Coordinates of C-alpha atoms in Angstrom, one line a residue:
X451 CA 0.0 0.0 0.0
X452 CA 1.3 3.5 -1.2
X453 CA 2.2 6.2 1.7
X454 CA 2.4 10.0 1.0
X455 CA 4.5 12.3 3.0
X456 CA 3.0 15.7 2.4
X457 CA 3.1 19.3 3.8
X458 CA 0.2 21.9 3.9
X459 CA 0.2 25.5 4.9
X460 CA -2.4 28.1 5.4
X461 CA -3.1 30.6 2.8
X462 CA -0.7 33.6 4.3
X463 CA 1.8 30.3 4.7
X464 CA 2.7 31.5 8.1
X465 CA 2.5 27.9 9.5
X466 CA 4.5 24.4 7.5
X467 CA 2.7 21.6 8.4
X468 CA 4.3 18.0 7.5
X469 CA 2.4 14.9 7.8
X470 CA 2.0 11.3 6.1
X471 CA -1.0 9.4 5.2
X472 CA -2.1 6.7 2.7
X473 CA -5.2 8.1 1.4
X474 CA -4.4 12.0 0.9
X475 CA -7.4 13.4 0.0
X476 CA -9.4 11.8 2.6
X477 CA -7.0 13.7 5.0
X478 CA -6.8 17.0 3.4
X479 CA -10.7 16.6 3.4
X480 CA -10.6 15.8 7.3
X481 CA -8.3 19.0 7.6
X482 CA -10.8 21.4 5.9
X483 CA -13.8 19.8 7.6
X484 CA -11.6 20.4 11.4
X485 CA -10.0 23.8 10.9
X486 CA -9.4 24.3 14.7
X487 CA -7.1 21.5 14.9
X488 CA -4.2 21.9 15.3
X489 CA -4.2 26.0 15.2
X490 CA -6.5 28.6 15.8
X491 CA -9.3 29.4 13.2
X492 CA -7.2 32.1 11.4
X493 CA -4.9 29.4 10.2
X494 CA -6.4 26.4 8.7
X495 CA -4.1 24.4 7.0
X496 CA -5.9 23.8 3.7
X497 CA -3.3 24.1 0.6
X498 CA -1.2 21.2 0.1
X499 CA 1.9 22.7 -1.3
X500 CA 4.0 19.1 -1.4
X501 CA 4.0 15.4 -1.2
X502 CA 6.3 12.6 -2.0
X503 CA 4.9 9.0 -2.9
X504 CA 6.7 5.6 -1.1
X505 CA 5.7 2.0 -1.9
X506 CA 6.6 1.1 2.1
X507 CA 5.3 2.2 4.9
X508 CA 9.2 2.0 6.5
X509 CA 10.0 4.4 3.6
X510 CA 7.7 6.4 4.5
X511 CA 8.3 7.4 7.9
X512 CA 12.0 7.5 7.8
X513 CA 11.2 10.6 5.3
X514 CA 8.8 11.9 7.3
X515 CA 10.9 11.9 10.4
X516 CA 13.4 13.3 8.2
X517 CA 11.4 16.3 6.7
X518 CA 9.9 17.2 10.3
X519 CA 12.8 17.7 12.0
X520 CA 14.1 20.5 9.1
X521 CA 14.2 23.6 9.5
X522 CA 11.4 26.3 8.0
X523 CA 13.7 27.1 5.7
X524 CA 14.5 23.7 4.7
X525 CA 10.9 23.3 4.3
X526 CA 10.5 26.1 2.2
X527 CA 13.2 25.1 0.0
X528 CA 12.1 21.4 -0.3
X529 CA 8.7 23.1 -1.7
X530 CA 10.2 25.6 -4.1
X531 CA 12.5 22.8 -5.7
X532 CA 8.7 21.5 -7.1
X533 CA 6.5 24.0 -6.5
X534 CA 7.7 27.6 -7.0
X535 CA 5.0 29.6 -7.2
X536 CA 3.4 27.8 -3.1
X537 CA 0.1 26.8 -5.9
X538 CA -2.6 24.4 -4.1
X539 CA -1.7 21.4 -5.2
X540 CA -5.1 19.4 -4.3
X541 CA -6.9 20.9 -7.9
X542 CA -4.6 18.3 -10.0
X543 CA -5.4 15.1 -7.0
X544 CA -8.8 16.1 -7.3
X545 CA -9.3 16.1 -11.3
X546 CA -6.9 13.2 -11.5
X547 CA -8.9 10.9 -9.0
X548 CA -12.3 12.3 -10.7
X549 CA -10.7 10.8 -13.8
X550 CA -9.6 7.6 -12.5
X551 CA -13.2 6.5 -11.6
X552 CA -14.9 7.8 -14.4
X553 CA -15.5 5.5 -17.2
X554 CA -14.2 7.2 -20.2
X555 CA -15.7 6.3 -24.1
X556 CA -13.4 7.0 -26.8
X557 CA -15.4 5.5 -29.2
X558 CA -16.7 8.0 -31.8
X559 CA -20.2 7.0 -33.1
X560 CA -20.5 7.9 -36.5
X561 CA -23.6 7.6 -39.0
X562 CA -22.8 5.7 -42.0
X563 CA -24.7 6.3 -45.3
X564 CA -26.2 3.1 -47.1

């Protein structure tokens, strides 16, 4: 089973938040539904600005240990290498997993004439 390493920040990114999970947008949906929870209301930690995919959970956490014990500027430069402009990064999850369970036809019907 996959494991995600990610870290979100508020919209003035005043506050780096790293974290792993294997389904991501279950958790990013549990973030926006508890906004108090880990800070007060004025930051909810709602834009995922990066994440890193491991096939083992071991893999996983030794990154994740890794990237929480950086510094914010580490942090801050471990997003910029991907993600230079801080965009929310959930848009591209969410039309890729709308995608992924939509059944998609190809298949052009055209009239033929006899």
């Amino acid at each position: 089973m996959k494991k995600i390493v990610y870290i979100v920040t508020d919209r003035n990114r005043t506050t780096l938040h790293v974290g792993m999970s294997a389904d991501l947008m279950k958790t990013l949906d549990f973030y926006k539904k508890m906004p108090n929870l880990f800070f007060d209301s004025a930051q909810q930690l709602t834009r995922l600005v990066y994440f890193e995919e491991f096939r083992t959970e071991a893999q996983a956490l030794g990154r994740f240990k890794m990237v929480s014990r950086f510094t914010r500027a580490q942090k801050e430069r471990l997003v910029r290498s991907c993600n230079p402009d801080w965009i929310d990064l959930t848009a591209g999850l969410d039309f890729e997993s709308m995608y992924m369970h939509q059944k998609i036809n190809n298949q052009s019907l055209l009239p033929f004439a006899i």
